[in-house]
Amino acid sequence: MSLWLADAAGAPANSIWGMAWPILLMFAVFYFLLIRPQQKKQKQRTALLSQLKKGDKISTIGGMHGTITELTDDTVVLRVNDTVKLTFERSAISSVVSSAPTLSKD
Protein backbone atom coordinates (compact mmCIF):
# COMPACT_ATOMS: atom_id res chain seq x y z
CA MET A 1 0.00 0.00 0.00
CA SER A 2 2.83 2.42 0.74
CA LEU A 3 4.24 1.76 -2.75
CA TRP A 4 0.94 2.83 -4.29
CA LEU A 5 0.96 6.10 -2.28
CA ALA A 6 4.51 6.84 -3.38
CA ASP A 7 3.53 6.38 -7.03
CA ALA A 8 0.44 8.54 -6.66
CA ALA A 9 2.41 11.29 -4.93
CA GLY A 10 5.15 11.19 -7.56
CA ALA A 11 2.89 11.38 -10.61
CA PRO A 12 1.90 15.06 -10.36
CA ALA A 13 5.49 16.12 -9.75
CA ASN A 14 6.64 14.22 -12.84
CA SER A 15 3.97 15.81 -15.00
CA ILE A 16 4.88 19.31 -13.79
CA TRP A 17 8.56 18.73 -14.57
CA GLY A 18 7.59 17.12 -17.84
CA MET A 19 5.69 20.26 -18.84
CA ALA A 20 8.29 22.70 -17.49
CA TRP A 21 11.28 20.99 -19.10
CA PRO A 22 10.65 22.26 -22.69
CA ILE A 23 10.08 25.80 -21.42
CA LEU A 24 13.32 25.73 -19.44
CA LEU A 25 15.13 24.31 -22.45
CA MET A 26 13.76 27.08 -24.71
CA PHE A 27 14.83 29.75 -22.20
CA ALA A 28 18.35 28.29 -22.07
CA VAL A 29 18.57 28.28 -25.88
CA PHE A 30 17.34 31.88 -26.09
CA TYR A 31 19.81 32.92 -23.41
CA PHE A 32 22.87 31.34 -25.04
CA LEU A 33 21.96 32.20 -28.64
CA LEU A 34 20.38 35.65 -28.29
CA ILE A 35 20.69 37.35 -24.90
CA ARG A 36 24.29 36.52 -23.95
CA PRO A 37 25.89 37.50 -27.31
CA GLN A 38 23.93 40.76 -27.30
CA GLN A 39 25.20 41.58 -23.80
CA LYS A 40 28.79 40.91 -24.93
CA LYS A 41 28.38 43.21 -27.94
CA GLN A 42 26.94 45.94 -25.73
CA LYS A 43 29.89 45.69 -23.31
CA GLN A 44 32.36 45.90 -26.21
CA ARG A 45 30.58 48.94 -27.65
CA THR A 46 30.53 50.69 -24.27
CA ALA A 47 34.25 50.01 -23.88
CA LEU A 48 34.95 51.33 -27.39
CA LEU A 49 33.05 54.56 -26.74
CA SER A 50 34.68 55.12 -23.35
CA GLN A 51 38.22 54.70 -24.75
CA LEU A 52 37.91 57.37 -27.45
CA LYS A 53 40.50 60.13 -27.39
CA LYS A 54 41.58 63.11 -29.47
CA GLY A 55 43.39 62.12 -32.62
CA ASP A 56 41.56 58.80 -33.13
CA LYS A 57 40.46 58.22 -36.71
CA ILE A 58 36.92 56.88 -36.62
CA SER A 59 33.99 55.87 -38.79
CA THR A 60 30.39 56.82 -37.95
CA ILE A 61 27.30 54.68 -38.41
CA GLY A 62 26.49 56.81 -41.47
CA GLY A 63 29.85 56.05 -43.10
CA MET A 64 31.54 59.40 -42.39
CA HIS A 65 35.28 59.13 -41.69
CA GLY A 66 37.14 61.71 -39.67
CA THR A 67 39.59 62.50 -36.89
CA ILE A 68 38.41 63.40 -33.40
CA THR A 69 39.35 66.97 -32.45
CA GLU A 70 37.13 67.50 -29.39
CA LEU A 71 35.33 65.18 -26.96
CA THR A 72 32.64 65.74 -24.36
CA ASP A 73 30.55 63.22 -22.45
CA ASP A 74 27.97 62.90 -25.21
CA THR A 75 29.32 64.66 -28.32
CA VAL A 76 32.33 64.32 -30.61
CA VAL A 77 33.71 66.90 -33.02
CA LEU A 78 35.28 65.35 -36.13
CA ARG A 79 37.66 66.99 -38.56
CA VAL A 80 36.65 65.66 -41.96
CA ASN A 81 39.18 67.67 -44.00
CA ASP A 82 41.28 70.79 -43.40
CA THR A 83 38.31 73.18 -43.14
CA VAL A 84 35.26 71.09 -42.19
CA LYS A 85 34.43 70.10 -38.62
CA LEU A 86 31.25 68.19 -37.82
CA THR A 87 29.63 67.47 -34.46
CA PHE A 88 28.19 64.00 -33.79
CA GLU A 89 26.67 62.22 -30.85
CA ARG A 90 29.15 59.84 -29.26
CA SER A 91 26.71 56.98 -29.89
CA ALA A 92 26.99 57.64 -33.67
CA ILE A 93 30.54 56.27 -33.73
CA SER A 94 30.69 52.86 -35.33
CA SER A 95 34.36 51.91 -35.15
CA VAL A 96 37.86 53.20 -34.58
CA VAL A 97 39.85 53.00 -37.83
CA SER A 98 43.17 53.88 -36.20
CA SER A 99 43.96 54.95 -32.69
CA ALA A 100 46.04 58.01 -31.87
CA PRO A 101 49.45 57.23 -30.43
CA THR A 102 49.58 57.67 -26.69
CA LEU A 103 52.20 60.05 -25.42
CA SER A 104 54.38 58.58 -22.73
CA LYS A 105 56.20 60.81 -20.28
CA ASP A 106 59.69 59.30 -20.18
mmCIF file of N, CA and C in Angstrom, residues 12-91:
data_model
loop_
_atom_site.group_PDB
_atom_site.id
_atom_site.type_symbol
_atom_site.label_atom_id
_atom_site.label_comp_id
_atom_site.label_asym_id
_atom_site.label_seq_id
_atom_site.Cartn_x
_atom_site.Cartn_y
_atom_site.Cartn_z
ATOM 1 N N PRO A 12 2.066 13.649 -10.023
ATOM 2 C CA PRO A 12 1.897 15.059 -10.362
ATOM 3 C C PRO A 12 3.232 15.804 -10.491
ATOM 4 N N ALA A 13 4.187 15.452 -9.676
ATOM 5 C CA ALA A 13 5.491 16.117 -9.753
ATOM 6 C C ALA A 13 6.158 15.809 -11.092
ATOM 7 N N ASN A 14 6.048 14.582 -11.556
ATOM 8 C CA ASN A 14 6.642 14.220 -12.840
ATOM 9 C C ASN A 14 5.957 14.958 -13.989
ATOM 10 N N SER A 15 4.659 15.128 -13.918
ATOM 11 C CA SER A 15 3.968 15.807 -15.002
ATOM 12 C C SER A 15 4.302 17.302 -15.010
ATOM 13 N N ILE A 16 4.498 17.897 -13.843
ATOM 14 C CA ILE A 16 4.881 19.310 -13.786
ATOM 15 C C ILE A 16 6.271 19.492 -14.376
ATOM 16 N N TRP A 17 7.204 18.632 -14.002
ATOM 17 C CA TRP A 17 8.560 18.727 -14.570
ATOM 18 C C TRP A 17 8.554 18.388 -16.053
ATOM 19 N N GLY A 18 7.694 17.475 -16.426
ATOM 20 C CA GLY A 18 7.590 17.124 -17.838
ATOM 21 C C GLY A 18 7.086 18.284 -18.683
ATOM 22 N N MET A 19 6.200 19.097 -18.107
ATOM 23 C CA MET A 19 5.687 20.257 -18.837
ATOM 24 C C MET A 19 6.665 21.434 -18.756
ATOM 25 N N ALA A 20 7.380 21.568 -17.670
ATOM 26 C CA ALA A 20 8.286 22.700 -17.489
ATOM 27 C C ALA A 20 9.604 22.502 -18.235
ATOM 28 N N TRP A 21 9.988 21.270 -18.470
ATOM 29 C CA TRP A 21 11.281 20.988 -19.097
ATOM 30 C C TRP A 21 11.446 21.656 -20.470
ATOM 31 N N PRO A 22 10.488 21.580 -21.386
ATOM 32 C CA PRO A 22 10.655 22.256 -22.687
ATOM 33 C C PRO A 22 10.751 23.777 -22.560
ATOM 34 N N ILE A 23 10.015 24.343 -21.622
ATOM 35 C CA ILE A 23 10.076 25.797 -21.422
ATOM 36 C C ILE A 23 11.450 26.199 -20.903
ATOM 37 N N LEU A 24 11.977 25.451 -19.952
ATOM 38 C CA LEU A 24 13.324 25.730 -19.441
ATOM 39 C C LEU A 24 14.369 25.556 -20.535
ATOM 40 N N LEU A 25 14.205 24.547 -21.350
ATOM 41 C CA LEU A 25 15.132 24.315 -22.450
ATOM 42 C C LEU A 25 15.077 25.463 -23.459
ATOM 43 N N MET A 26 13.887 25.953 -23.789
ATOM 44 C CA MET A 26 13.763 27.083 -24.711
ATOM 45 C C MET A 26 14.399 28.341 -24.126
ATOM 46 N N PHE A 27 14.210 28.582 -22.843
ATOM 47 C CA PHE A 27 14.826 29.746 -22.204
ATOM 48 C C PHE A 27 16.346 29.651 -22.267
ATOM 49 N N ALA A 28 16.893 28.466 -22.013
ATOM 50 C CA ALA A 28 18.347 28.291 -22.074
ATOM 51 C C ALA A 28 18.873 28.539 -23.490
ATOM 52 N N VAL A 29 18.159 28.062 -24.496
ATOM 53 C CA VAL A 29 18.567 28.275 -25.884
ATOM 54 C C VAL A 29 18.519 29.762 -26.219
ATOM 55 N N PHE A 30 17.440 30.433 -25.847
ATOM 56 C CA PHE A 30 17.341 31.878 -26.093
ATOM 57 C C PHE A 30 18.462 32.626 -25.389
ATOM 58 N N TYR A 31 18.767 32.229 -24.158
ATOM 59 C CA TYR A 31 19.815 32.923 -23.407
ATOM 60 C C TYR A 31 21.167 32.784 -24.108
ATOM 61 N N PHE A 32 21.536 31.563 -24.458
ATOM 62 C CA PHE A 32 22.867 31.340 -25.035
ATOM 63 C C PHE A 32 22.983 31.772 -26.491
ATOM 64 N N LEU A 33 21.888 31.812 -27.240
ATOM 65 C CA LEU A 33 21.961 32.199 -28.639
ATOM 66 C C LEU A 33 21.609 33.661 -28.897
ATOM 67 N N LEU A 34 20.823 34.285 -28.034
ATOM 68 C CA LEU A 34 20.380 35.653 -28.287
ATOM 69 C C LEU A 34 20.806 36.645 -27.212
ATOM 70 N N ILE A 35 20.490 36.373 -25.974
ATOM 71 C CA ILE A 35 20.694 37.350 -24.903
ATOM 72 C C ILE A 35 22.173 37.521 -24.577
ATOM 73 N N ARG A 36 22.878 36.442 -24.355
ATOM 74 C CA ARG A 36 24.288 36.518 -23.952
ATOM 75 C C ARG A 36 25.179 37.174 -25.016
ATOM 76 N N PRO A 37 25.075 36.807 -26.298
ATOM 77 C CA PRO A 37 25.892 37.497 -27.305
ATOM 78 C C PRO A 37 25.574 38.989 -27.410
ATOM 79 N N GLN A 38 24.297 39.353 -27.242
ATOM 80 C CA GLN A 38 23.931 40.760 -27.302
ATOM 81 C C GLN A 38 24.539 41.532 -26.129
ATOM 82 N N GLN A 39 24.578 40.933 -24.955
ATOM 83 C CA GLN A 39 25.201 41.582 -23.800
ATOM 84 C C GLN A 39 26.697 41.766 -24.020
ATOM 85 N N LYS A 40 27.356 40.786 -24.633
ATOM 86 C CA LYS A 40 28.787 40.907 -24.928
ATOM 87 C C LYS A 40 29.042 42.033 -25.917
ATOM 88 N N LYS A 41 28.218 42.135 -26.965
ATOM 89 C CA LYS A 41 28.380 43.213 -27.944
ATOM 90 C C LYS A 41 28.184 44.575 -27.291
ATOM 91 N N GLN A 42 27.207 44.677 -26.395
ATOM 92 C CA GLN A 42 26.944 45.943 -25.728
ATOM 93 C C GLN A 42 28.113 46.346 -24.834
ATOM 94 N N LYS A 43 28.717 45.395 -24.142
ATOM 95 C CA LYS A 43 29.892 45.689 -23.305
ATOM 96 C C LYS A 43 31.062 46.147 -24.168
ATOM 97 N N GLN A 44 31.280 45.496 -25.310
ATOM 98 C CA GLN A 44 32.363 45.898 -26.211
ATOM 99 C C GLN A 44 32.125 47.292 -26.765
ATOM 100 N N ARG A 45 30.898 47.611 -27.112
ATOM 101 C CA ARG A 45 30.575 48.938 -27.648
ATOM 102 C C ARG A 45 30.775 50.014 -26.588
ATOM 103 N N THR A 46 30.343 49.738 -25.369
ATOM 104 C CA THR A 46 30.534 50.689 -24.272
ATOM 105 C C THR A 46 32.013 50.921 -24.021
ATOM 106 N N ALA A 47 32.808 49.865 -24.065
ATOM 107 C CA ALA A 47 34.252 50.007 -23.878
ATOM 108 C C ALA A 47 34.874 50.815 -25.006
ATOM 109 N N LEU A 48 34.441 50.588 -26.247
ATOM 110 C CA LEU A 48 34.952 51.334 -27.389
ATOM 111 C C LEU A 48 34.658 52.820 -27.239
ATOM 112 N N LEU A 49 33.425 53.159 -26.869
ATOM 113 C CA LEU A 49 33.047 54.561 -26.741
ATOM 114 C C LEU A 49 33.732 55.240 -25.561
ATOM 115 N N SER A 50 34.031 54.505 -24.516
ATOM 116 C CA SER A 50 34.682 55.119 -23.354
ATOM 117 C C SER A 50 36.182 55.321 -23.574
ATOM 118 N N GLN A 51 36.786 54.601 -24.515
ATOM 119 C CA GLN A 51 38.224 54.696 -24.751
ATOM 120 C C GLN A 51 38.590 55.667 -25.868
ATOM 121 N N LEU A 52 37.611 56.403 -26.393
ATOM 122 C CA LEU A 52 37.910 57.365 -27.448
ATOM 123 C C LEU A 52 38.781 58.492 -26.907
ATOM 124 N N LYS A 53 39.655 59.006 -27.774
ATOM 125 C CA LYS A 53 40.505 60.129 -27.387
ATOM 126 C C LYS A 53 40.779 60.992 -28.610
ATOM 127 N N LYS A 54 41.261 62.195 -28.366
ATOM 128 C CA LYS A 54 41.579 63.107 -29.465
ATOM 129 C C LYS A 54 42.627 62.475 -30.365
ATOM 130 N N GLY A 55 42.445 62.649 -31.654
ATOM 131 C CA GLY A 55 43.391 62.116 -32.620
ATOM 132 C C GLY A 55 43.005 60.771 -33.189
ATOM 133 N N ASP A 56 42.023 60.089 -32.589
ATOM 134 C CA ASP A 56 41.564 58.805 -33.134
ATOM 135 C C ASP A 56 40.868 59.038 -34.472
ATOM 136 N N LYS A 57 41.158 58.193 -35.434
ATOM 137 C CA LYS A 57 40.455 58.223 -36.710
ATOM 138 C C LYS A 57 39.320 57.222 -36.602
ATOM 139 N N ILE A 58 38.098 57.705 -36.849
ATOM 140 C CA ILE A 58 36.922 56.876 -36.616
ATOM 141 C C ILE A 58 36.018 56.869 -37.830
ATOM 142 N N SER A 59 35.047 55.959 -37.788
ATOM 143 C CA SER A 59 33.995 55.872 -38.786
ATOM 144 C C SER A 59 32.664 55.942 -38.052
ATOM 145 N N THR A 60 31.708 56.709 -38.582
ATOM 146 C CA THR A 60 30.395 56.819 -37.945
ATOM 147 C C THR A 60 29.448 55.775 -38.524
ATOM 148 N N ILE A 61 28.284 55.651 -37.920
ATOM 149 C CA ILE A 61 27.304 54.684 -38.409
ATOM 150 C C ILE A 61 26.761 55.079 -39.773
ATOM 151 N N GLY A 62 26.928 56.353 -40.155
ATOM 152 C CA GLY A 62 26.492 56.809 -41.470
ATOM 153 C C GLY A 62 27.564 56.684 -42.531
ATOM 154 N N GLY A 63 28.777 56.244 -42.141
ATOM 155 C CA GLY A 63 29.850 56.054 -43.105
ATOM 156 C C GLY A 63 30.817 57.219 -43.196
ATOM 157 N N MET A 64 30.649 58.245 -42.381
ATOM 158 C CA MET A 64 31.543 59.405 -42.393
ATOM 159 C C MET A 64 32.845 59.037 -41.673
ATOM 160 N N HIS A 65 33.967 59.372 -42.290
ATOM 161 C CA HIS A 65 35.276 59.126 -41.688
ATOM 162 C C HIS A 65 35.866 60.465 -41.275
ATOM 163 N N GLY A 66 36.525 60.485 -40.131
ATOM 164 C CA GLY A 66 37.140 61.713 -39.669
ATOM 165 C C GLY A 66 38.047 61.470 -38.485
ATOM 166 N N THR A 67 38.675 62.553 -38.034
ATOM 167 C CA THR A 67 39.588 62.505 -36.891
ATOM 168 C C THR A 67 38.975 63.298 -35.750
ATOM 169 N N ILE A 68 38.996 62.741 -34.560
ATOM 170 C CA ILE A 68 38.413 63.403 -33.400
ATOM 171 C C ILE A 68 39.276 64.603 -33.013
ATOM 172 N N THR A 69 38.637 65.766 -32.895
ATOM 173 C CA THR A 69 39.352 66.965 -32.450
ATOM 174 C C THR A 69 38.907 67.404 -31.064
ATOM 175 N N GLU A 70 37.646 67.139 -30.710
ATOM 176 C CA GLU A 70 37.130 67.500 -29.388
ATOM 177 C C GLU A 70 36.199 66.402 -28.901
ATOM 178 N N LEU A 71 36.194 66.182 -27.580
ATOM 179 C CA LEU A 71 35.331 65.181 -26.961
ATOM 180 C C LEU A 71 34.625 65.783 -25.755
ATOM 181 N N THR A 72 33.352 65.484 -25.613
ATOM 182 C CA THR A 72 32.640 65.736 -24.363
ATOM 183 C C THR A 72 31.991 64.421 -23.958
ATOM 184 N N ASP A 73 31.180 64.451 -22.908
ATOM 185 C CA ASP A 73 30.548 63.219 -22.450
ATOM 186 C C ASP A 73 29.613 62.602 -23.484
ATOM 187 N N ASP A 74 28.936 63.452 -24.268
ATOM 188 C CA ASP A 74 27.970 62.898 -25.208
ATOM 189 C C ASP A 74 28.134 63.367 -26.649
ATOM 190 N N THR A 75 29.105 64.233 -26.938
ATOM 191 C CA THR A 75 29.325 64.664 -28.321
ATOM 192 C C THR A 75 30.788 64.520 -28.713
ATOM 193 N N VAL A 76 30.992 64.446 -30.028
ATOM 194 C CA VAL A 76 32.329 64.318 -30.607
ATOM 195 C C VAL A 76 32.410 65.269 -31.793
ATOM 196 N N VAL A 77 33.493 66.030 -31.874
ATOM 197 C CA VAL A 77 33.713 66.900 -33.023
ATOM 198 C C VAL A 77 34.756 66.236 -33.905
ATOM 199 N N LEU A 78 34.396 66.020 -35.181
ATOM 200 C CA LEU A 78 35.280 65.353 -36.133
ATOM 201 C C LEU A 78 35.811 66.364 -37.141
ATOM 202 N N ARG A 79 37.081 66.235 -37.464
ATOM 203 C CA ARG A 79 37.662 66.992 -38.565
ATOM 204 C C ARG A 79 37.623 66.075 -39.779
ATOM 205 N N VAL A 80 36.834 66.482 -40.771
ATOM 206 C CA VAL A 80 36.653 65.661 -41.961
ATOM 207 C C VAL A 80 37.743 65.971 -42.979
ATOM 208 N N ASN A 81 38.049 67.255 -43.188
ATOM 209 C CA ASN A 81 39.185 67.671 -44.002
ATOM 210 C C ASN A 81 39.786 68.912 -43.336
ATOM 211 N N ASP A 82 40.587 69.664 -44.030
ATOM 212 C CA ASP A 82 41.278 70.788 -43.402
ATOM 213 C C ASP A 82 40.338 71.877 -42.893
ATOM 214 N N THR A 83 39.187 72.062 -43.509
ATOM 215 C CA THR A 83 38.314 73.177 -43.141
ATOM 216 C C THR A 83 36.991 72.764 -42.521
ATOM 217 N N VAL A 84 36.587 71.516 -42.633
ATOM 218 C CA VAL A 84 35.258 71.092 -42.187
ATOM 219 C C VAL A 84 35.351 70.332 -40.870
ATOM 220 N N LYS A 85 34.580 70.806 -39.891
ATOM 221 C CA LYS A 85 34.434 70.098 -38.619
ATOM 222 C C LYS A 85 32.958 69.824 -38.406
ATOM 223 N N LEU A 86 32.634 68.600 -38.038
ATOM 224 C CA LEU A 86 31.248 68.187 -37.823
ATOM 225 C C LEU A 86 31.088 67.665 -36.404
ATOM 226 N N THR A 87 29.929 67.940 -35.807
ATOM 227 C CA THR A 87 29.634 67.471 -34.457
ATOM 228 C C THR A 87 28.674 66.290 -34.536
ATOM 229 N N PHE A 88 29.007 65.213 -33.832
ATOM 230 C CA PHE A 88 28.190 64.003 -33.788
ATOM 231 C C PHE A 88 27.943 63.612 -32.342
ATOM 232 N N GLU A 89 26.878 62.859 -32.145
ATOM 233 C CA GLU A 89 26.668 62.218 -30.849
ATOM 234 C C GLU A 89 27.712 61.120 -30.703
ATOM 235 N N ARG A 90 28.154 60.890 -29.496
ATOM 236 C CA ARG A 90 29.148 59.844 -29.259
ATOM 237 C C ARG A 90 28.604 58.475 -29.678
ATOM 238 N N SER A 91 27.311 58.270 -29.530
ATOM 239 C CA SER A 91 26.712 56.985 -29.893
ATOM 240 C C SER A 91 26.690 56.760 -31.405
#
